[in-house]
Short mmCIF file of C-alpha atoms in Angstrom, two decimals:
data_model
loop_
_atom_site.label_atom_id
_atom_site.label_comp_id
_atom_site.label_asym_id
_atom_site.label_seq_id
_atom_site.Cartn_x
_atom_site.Cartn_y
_atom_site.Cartn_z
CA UNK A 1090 -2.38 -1.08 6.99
CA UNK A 1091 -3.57 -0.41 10.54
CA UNK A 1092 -6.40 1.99 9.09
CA UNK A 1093 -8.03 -0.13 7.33
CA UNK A 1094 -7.87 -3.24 9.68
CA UNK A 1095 -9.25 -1.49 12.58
CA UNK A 1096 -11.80 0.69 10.49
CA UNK A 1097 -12.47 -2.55 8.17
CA UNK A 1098 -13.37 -4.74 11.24
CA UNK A 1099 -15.41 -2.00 13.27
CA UNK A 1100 -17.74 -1.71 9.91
CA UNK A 1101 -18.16 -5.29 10.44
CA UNK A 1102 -18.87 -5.11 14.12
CA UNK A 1103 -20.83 -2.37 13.95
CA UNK A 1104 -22.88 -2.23 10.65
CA UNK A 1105 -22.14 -0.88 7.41
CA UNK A 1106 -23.80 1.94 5.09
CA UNK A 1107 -26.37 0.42 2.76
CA UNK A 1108 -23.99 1.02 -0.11
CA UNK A 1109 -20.95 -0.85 1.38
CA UNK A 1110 -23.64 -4.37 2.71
CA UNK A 1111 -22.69 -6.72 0.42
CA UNK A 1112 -19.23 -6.04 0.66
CA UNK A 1113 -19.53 -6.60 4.49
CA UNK A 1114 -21.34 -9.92 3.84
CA UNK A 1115 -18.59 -11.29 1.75
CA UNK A 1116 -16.51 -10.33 4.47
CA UNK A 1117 -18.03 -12.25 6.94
CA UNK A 1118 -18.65 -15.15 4.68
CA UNK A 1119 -14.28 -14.96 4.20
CA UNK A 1120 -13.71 -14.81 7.70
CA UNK A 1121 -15.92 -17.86 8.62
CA UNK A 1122 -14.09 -19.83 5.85
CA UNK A 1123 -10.64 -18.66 7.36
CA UNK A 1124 -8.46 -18.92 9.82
CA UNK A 1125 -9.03 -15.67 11.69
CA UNK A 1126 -11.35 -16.26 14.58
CA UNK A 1127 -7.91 -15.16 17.00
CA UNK A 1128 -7.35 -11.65 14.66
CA UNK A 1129 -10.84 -11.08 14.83
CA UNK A 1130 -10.90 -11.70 18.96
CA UNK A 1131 -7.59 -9.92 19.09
CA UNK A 1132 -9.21 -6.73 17.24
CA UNK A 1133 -12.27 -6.89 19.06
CA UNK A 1134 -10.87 -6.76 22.31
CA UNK A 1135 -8.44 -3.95 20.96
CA UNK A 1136 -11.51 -1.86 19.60
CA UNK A 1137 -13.72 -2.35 23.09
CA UNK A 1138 -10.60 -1.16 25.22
CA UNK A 1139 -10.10 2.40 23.28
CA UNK A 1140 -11.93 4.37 20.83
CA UNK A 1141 -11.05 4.25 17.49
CA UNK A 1142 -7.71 6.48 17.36
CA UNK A 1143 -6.04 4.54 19.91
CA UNK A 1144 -7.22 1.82 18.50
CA UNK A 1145 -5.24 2.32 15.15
CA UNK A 1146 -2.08 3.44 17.38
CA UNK A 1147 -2.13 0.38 18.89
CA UNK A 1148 -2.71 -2.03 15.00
CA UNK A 1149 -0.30 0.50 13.71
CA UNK A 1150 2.19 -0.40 16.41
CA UNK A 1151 1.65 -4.32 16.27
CA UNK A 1152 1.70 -4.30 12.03
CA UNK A 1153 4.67 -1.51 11.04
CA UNK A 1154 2.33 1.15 9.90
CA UNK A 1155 -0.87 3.05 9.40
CA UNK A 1156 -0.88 2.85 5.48
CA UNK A 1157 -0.89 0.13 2.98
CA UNK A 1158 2.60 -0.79 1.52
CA UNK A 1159 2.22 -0.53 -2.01
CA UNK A 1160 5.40 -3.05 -2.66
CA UNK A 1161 3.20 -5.79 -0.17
CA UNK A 1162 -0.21 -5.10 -1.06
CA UNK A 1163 -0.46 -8.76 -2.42
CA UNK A 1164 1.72 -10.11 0.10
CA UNK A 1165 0.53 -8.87 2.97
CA UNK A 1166 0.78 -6.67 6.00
CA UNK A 1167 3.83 -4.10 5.89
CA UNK A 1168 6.11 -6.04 7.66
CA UNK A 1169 9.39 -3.18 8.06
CA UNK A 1170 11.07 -3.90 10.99
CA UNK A 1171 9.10 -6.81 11.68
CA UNK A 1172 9.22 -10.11 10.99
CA UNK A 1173 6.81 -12.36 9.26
CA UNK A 1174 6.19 -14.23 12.05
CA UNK A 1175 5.03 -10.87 14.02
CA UNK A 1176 2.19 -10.08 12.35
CA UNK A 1177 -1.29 -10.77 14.76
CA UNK A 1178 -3.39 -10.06 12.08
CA UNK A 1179 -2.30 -11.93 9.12
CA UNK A 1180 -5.21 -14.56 8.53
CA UNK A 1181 -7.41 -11.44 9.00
CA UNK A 1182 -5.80 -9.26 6.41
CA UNK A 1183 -5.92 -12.19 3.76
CA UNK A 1184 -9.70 -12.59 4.25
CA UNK A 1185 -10.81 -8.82 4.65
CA UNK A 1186 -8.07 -6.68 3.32
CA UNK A 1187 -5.97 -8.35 0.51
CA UNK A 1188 -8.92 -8.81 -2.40
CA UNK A 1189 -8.69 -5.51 -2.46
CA UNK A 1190 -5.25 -4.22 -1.95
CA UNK A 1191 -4.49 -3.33 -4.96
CA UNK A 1192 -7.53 -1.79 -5.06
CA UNK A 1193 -7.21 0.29 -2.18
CA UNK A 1194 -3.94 1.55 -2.52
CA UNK A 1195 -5.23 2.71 -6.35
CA UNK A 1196 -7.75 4.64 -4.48
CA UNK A 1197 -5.55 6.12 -1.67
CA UNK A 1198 -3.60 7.73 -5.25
CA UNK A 1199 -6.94 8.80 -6.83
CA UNK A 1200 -7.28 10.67 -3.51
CA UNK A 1201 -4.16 11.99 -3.53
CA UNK A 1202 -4.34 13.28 -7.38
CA UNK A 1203 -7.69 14.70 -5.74
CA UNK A 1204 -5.97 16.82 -2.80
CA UNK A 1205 -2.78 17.77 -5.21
CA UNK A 1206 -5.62 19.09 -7.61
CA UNK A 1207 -7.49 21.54 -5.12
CA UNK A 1208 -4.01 22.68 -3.20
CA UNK A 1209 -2.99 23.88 -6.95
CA UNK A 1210 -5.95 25.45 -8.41
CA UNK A 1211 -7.72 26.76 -5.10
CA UNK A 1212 -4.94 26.83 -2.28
CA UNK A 1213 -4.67 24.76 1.14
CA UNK A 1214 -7.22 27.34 2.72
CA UNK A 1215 -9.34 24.85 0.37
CA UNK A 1216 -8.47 21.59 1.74
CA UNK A 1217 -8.50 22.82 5.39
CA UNK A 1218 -12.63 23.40 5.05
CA UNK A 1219 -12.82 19.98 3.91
CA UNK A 1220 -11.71 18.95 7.62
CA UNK A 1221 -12.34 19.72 10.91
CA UNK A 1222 -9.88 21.35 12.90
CA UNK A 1223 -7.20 22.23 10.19
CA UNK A 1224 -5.63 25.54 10.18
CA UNK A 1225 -4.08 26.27 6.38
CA UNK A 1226 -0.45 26.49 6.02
CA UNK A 1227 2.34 26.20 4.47
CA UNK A 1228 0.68 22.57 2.39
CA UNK A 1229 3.29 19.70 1.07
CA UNK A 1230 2.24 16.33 -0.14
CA UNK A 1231 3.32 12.92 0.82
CA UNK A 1232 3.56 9.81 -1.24
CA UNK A 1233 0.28 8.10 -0.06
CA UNK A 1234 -1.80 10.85 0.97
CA UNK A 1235 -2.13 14.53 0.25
CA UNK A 1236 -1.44 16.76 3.29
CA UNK A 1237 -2.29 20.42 4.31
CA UNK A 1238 -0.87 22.79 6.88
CA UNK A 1239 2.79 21.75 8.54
CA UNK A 1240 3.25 18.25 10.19
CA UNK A 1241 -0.21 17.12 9.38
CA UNK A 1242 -1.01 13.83 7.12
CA UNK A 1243 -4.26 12.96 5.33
CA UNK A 1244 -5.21 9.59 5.38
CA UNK A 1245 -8.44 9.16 3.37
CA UNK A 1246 -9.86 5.55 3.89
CA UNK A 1247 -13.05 3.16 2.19
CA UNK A 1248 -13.61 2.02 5.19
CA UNK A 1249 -13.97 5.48 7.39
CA UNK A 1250 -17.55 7.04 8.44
CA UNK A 1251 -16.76 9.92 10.33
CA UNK A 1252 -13.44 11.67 10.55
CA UNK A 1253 -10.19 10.54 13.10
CA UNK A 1254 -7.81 12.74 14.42
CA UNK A 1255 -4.79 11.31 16.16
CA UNK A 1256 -1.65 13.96 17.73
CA UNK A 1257 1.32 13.28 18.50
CA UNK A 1258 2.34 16.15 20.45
CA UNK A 1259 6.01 14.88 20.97
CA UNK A 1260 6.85 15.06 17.46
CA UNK A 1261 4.46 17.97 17.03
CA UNK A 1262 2.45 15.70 13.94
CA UNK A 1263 -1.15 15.08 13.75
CA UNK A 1264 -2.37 12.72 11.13
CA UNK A 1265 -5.97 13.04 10.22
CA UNK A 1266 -8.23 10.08 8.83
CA UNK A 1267 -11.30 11.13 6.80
CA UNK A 1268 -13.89 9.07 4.56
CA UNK A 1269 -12.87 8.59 1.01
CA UNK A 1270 -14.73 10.39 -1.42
CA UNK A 1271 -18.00 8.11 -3.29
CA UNK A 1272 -15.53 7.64 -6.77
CA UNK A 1273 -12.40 6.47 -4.64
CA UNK A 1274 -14.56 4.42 -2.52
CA UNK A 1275 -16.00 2.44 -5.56
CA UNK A 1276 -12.23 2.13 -7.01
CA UNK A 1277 -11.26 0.55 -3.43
CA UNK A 1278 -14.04 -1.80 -3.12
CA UNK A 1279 -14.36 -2.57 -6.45
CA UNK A 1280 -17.65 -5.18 -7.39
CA UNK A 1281 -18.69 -5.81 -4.04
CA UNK A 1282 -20.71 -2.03 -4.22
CA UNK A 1283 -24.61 -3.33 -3.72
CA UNK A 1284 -26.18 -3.02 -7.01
CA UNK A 1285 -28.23 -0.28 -8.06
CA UNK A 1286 -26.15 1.76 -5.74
CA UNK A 1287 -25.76 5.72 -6.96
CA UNK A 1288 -22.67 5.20 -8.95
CA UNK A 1289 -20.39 7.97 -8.49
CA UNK A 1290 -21.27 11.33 -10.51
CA UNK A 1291 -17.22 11.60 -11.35
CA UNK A 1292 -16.77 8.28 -13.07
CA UNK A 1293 -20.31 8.02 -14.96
CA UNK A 1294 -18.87 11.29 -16.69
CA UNK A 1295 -15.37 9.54 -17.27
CA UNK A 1296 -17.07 6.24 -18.50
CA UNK A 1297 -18.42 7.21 -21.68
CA UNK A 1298 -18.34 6.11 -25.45
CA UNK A 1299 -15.23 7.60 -26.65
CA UNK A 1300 -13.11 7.45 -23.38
CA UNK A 1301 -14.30 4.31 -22.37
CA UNK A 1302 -12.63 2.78 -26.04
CA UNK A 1303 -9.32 5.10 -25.61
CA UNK A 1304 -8.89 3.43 -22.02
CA UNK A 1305 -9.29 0.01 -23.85
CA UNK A 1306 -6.90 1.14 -26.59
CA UNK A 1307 -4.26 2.22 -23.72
CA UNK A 1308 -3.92 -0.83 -22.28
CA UNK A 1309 -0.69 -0.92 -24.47
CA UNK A 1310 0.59 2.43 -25.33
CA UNK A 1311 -0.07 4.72 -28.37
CA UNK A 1312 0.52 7.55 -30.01
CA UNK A 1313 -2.23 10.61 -29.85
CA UNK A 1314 -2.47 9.67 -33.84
CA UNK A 1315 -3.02 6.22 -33.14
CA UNK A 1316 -5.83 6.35 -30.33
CA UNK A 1317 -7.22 9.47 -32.91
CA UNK A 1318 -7.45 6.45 -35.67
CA UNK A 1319 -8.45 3.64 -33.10
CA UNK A 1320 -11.42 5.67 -31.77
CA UNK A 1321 -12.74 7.16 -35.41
CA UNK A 1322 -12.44 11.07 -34.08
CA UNK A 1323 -9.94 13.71 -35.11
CA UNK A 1324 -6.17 14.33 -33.58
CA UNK A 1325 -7.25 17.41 -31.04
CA UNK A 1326 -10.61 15.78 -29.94
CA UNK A 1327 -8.62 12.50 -29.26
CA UNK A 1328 -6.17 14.88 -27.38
CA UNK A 1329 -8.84 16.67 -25.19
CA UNK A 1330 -10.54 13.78 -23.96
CA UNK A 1331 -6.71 11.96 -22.83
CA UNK A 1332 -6.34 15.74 -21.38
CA UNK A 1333 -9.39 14.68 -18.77
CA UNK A 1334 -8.30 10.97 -18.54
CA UNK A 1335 -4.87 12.62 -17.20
CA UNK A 1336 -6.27 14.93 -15.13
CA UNK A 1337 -8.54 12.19 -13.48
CA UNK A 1338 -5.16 10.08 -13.06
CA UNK A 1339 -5.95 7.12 -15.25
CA UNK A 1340 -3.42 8.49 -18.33
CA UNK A 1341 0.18 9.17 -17.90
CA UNK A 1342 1.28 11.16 -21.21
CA UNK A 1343 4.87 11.33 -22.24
CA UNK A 1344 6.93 13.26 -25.21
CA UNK A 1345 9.37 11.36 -27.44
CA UNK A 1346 10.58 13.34 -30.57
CA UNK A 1347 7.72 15.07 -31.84
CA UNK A 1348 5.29 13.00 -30.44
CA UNK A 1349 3.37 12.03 -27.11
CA UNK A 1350 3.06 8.89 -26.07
CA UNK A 1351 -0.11 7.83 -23.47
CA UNK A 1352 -0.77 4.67 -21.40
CA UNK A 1353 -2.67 3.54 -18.44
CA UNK A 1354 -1.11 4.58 -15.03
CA UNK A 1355 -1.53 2.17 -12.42
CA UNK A 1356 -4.97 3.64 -11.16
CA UNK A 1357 -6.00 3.21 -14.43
CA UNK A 1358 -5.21 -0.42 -14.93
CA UNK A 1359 -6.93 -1.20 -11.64
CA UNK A 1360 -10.09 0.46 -12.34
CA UNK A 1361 -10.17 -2.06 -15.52
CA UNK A 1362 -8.96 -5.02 -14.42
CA UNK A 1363 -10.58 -5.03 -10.72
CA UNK A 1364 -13.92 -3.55 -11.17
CA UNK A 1365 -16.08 -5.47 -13.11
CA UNK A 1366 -19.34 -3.42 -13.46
CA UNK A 1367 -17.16 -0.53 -14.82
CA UNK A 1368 -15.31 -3.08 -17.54
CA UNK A 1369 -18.41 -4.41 -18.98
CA UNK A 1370 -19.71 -1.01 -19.32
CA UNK A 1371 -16.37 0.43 -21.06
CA UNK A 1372 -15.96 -3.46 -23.45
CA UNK A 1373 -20.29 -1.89 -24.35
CA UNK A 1374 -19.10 1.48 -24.68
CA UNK A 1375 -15.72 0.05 -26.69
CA UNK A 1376 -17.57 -2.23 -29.06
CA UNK A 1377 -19.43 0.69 -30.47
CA UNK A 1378 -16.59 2.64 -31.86
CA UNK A 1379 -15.80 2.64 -35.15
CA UNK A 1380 -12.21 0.57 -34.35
CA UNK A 1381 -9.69 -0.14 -36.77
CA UNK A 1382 -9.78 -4.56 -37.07
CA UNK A 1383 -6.43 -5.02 -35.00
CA UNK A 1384 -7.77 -2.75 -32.43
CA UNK A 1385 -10.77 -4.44 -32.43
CA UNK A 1386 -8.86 -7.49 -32.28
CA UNK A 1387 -7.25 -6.38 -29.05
CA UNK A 1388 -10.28 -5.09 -27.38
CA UNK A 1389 -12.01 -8.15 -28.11
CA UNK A 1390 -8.99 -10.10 -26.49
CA UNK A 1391 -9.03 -8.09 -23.44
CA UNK A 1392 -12.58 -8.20 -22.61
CA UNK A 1393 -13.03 -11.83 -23.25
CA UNK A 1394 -10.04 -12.56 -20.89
CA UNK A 1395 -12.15 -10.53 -17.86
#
């Protein structure tokens, strides 16, 4: 999690984009209330001694990692091959980091299902003009990030403004750390996005009527019949729109017999259960489908337990 505790507290130190402020003030309000006046003296002093890619070699070194550990992310800081007792930052990461873990590992795998996307239909050549300094190869992809050209790691992060490359030239690796596109961004930070903020062009698309109530009806899983009936359209319209909810990474489709089966994926159960502005516009959107009474009995369960 080194990335986004150094990256995290130099938005704070520093200032934050406009669409990112009132995130950063109920970060500051949580660190008053906490106990992290030593992590945020430890950090500063850190950030002041070396720019920012030394910086996150040095966190990375102290914590167990650069990335989030998607088995800890409500627990904590990674904490392989350390113990719990080790970790400098800990008050910090419980008042900056952890109400949005889960969030931000969700959108480090949005990312991801972004890069996998253009390496398929357009080629690592693709992905290499997206950063600076990347010369396409041979691409493979890693479980958190998606990574182009040999021994080099992509690491896109809420909380990064301008892009961070860090070498190691004894291992021959060079991990690059680049700002999260607008829709990630929103998944990782959730409701603290100022209001009236340009919401991002990707998701307004995703977040209408009829997807909006399949997502709803997919919080358990159904049959491509059964969301068809729940959402009052036809079998192969019901099927194209779960075609773009799986390509955006929010549906995971499976076939059992003669049928397929869909249900949220993890990304998809965090963009409805940890973004409110996006809920209350999918429980609108939901409400006015035509929905069978136990769906509607569901939906209206759901929506009245956010």
């Amino acid at each position: 999690m080194a990335v986004e505790l150094v990256l995290s507290y130099d938005l704070i130190r520093t200032g934050t984009p406009s669409v990112m402020r009132r995130w950063q003030a109920r970060a500051v309000s949580r660190l008053r209330n906490s106990a992290a006046h030593s992590d945020v003296a430890s950090l500063k002093s850190i950030l002041e001694a070396h720019p920012l890619s030394s910086a996150i070699k040095t966190v990375a070194s102290m914590t167990g990692g650069l990335l989030p550990d998607r088995h800890c992310c409500r627990g904590g800081i990674s904490t392989e091959d350390h113990d719990a007792g080790e970790n400098p930052f800990q008050n910090y990461y419980q008042a900056v980091i952890e109400p949005h873990a889960a969030a931000l590992v969700a959108a480090l795998d949005y990312e991801r299902a972004e890069y996998d996307r253009i390496l398929r239909s357009q080629g690592s050549e693709a992905i290499s003009r997206l950063l600076r300094g990347i010369t396409p190869a041979a691409p493979r992809t890693t479980r958190s990030a998606g990574t182009a050209g040999n021994d080099v790691t992509i690491i896109p992060s809420a909380f990064c403004q301008e892009q961070i490359m860090m070498t190691d030239t004894e291992h021959g690796h060079t991990t690059v750390v680049c700002p999260m596109t607008s829709a990630a961004q929103s998944i990782a930070t959730g409701h603290d996005i100022a209001p009236g903020a340009d919401r991002p062009h990707s998701l307004q698309h995703l977040v209408g009527r009829t997807r909006a109530a399949i997502l709803y009806i997919l919080q358990k899983r159904h049959t491509t019949t059964r969301v068809s009936e729940c959402s009052a359209i036809s079998a192969s319209t019901a099927s194209r729109h779960l075609s773009i909810l799986r390509d955006a990474g929010l549906v995971q489709s499976r076939r059992h017999a003669n049928e397929m089966h869909h249900e949220l994926t993890a990304l998809g159960e965090t963009l409805i259960k940890s973004s409110p502005p996006w809920i209350e516009a999918m429980r609108r959107c939901a409400s006015r489908c035509r929905l069978p009474e136990r769906a509607g009995r569901r939906i209206g369960s759901v929506s009245g337990a956010a």
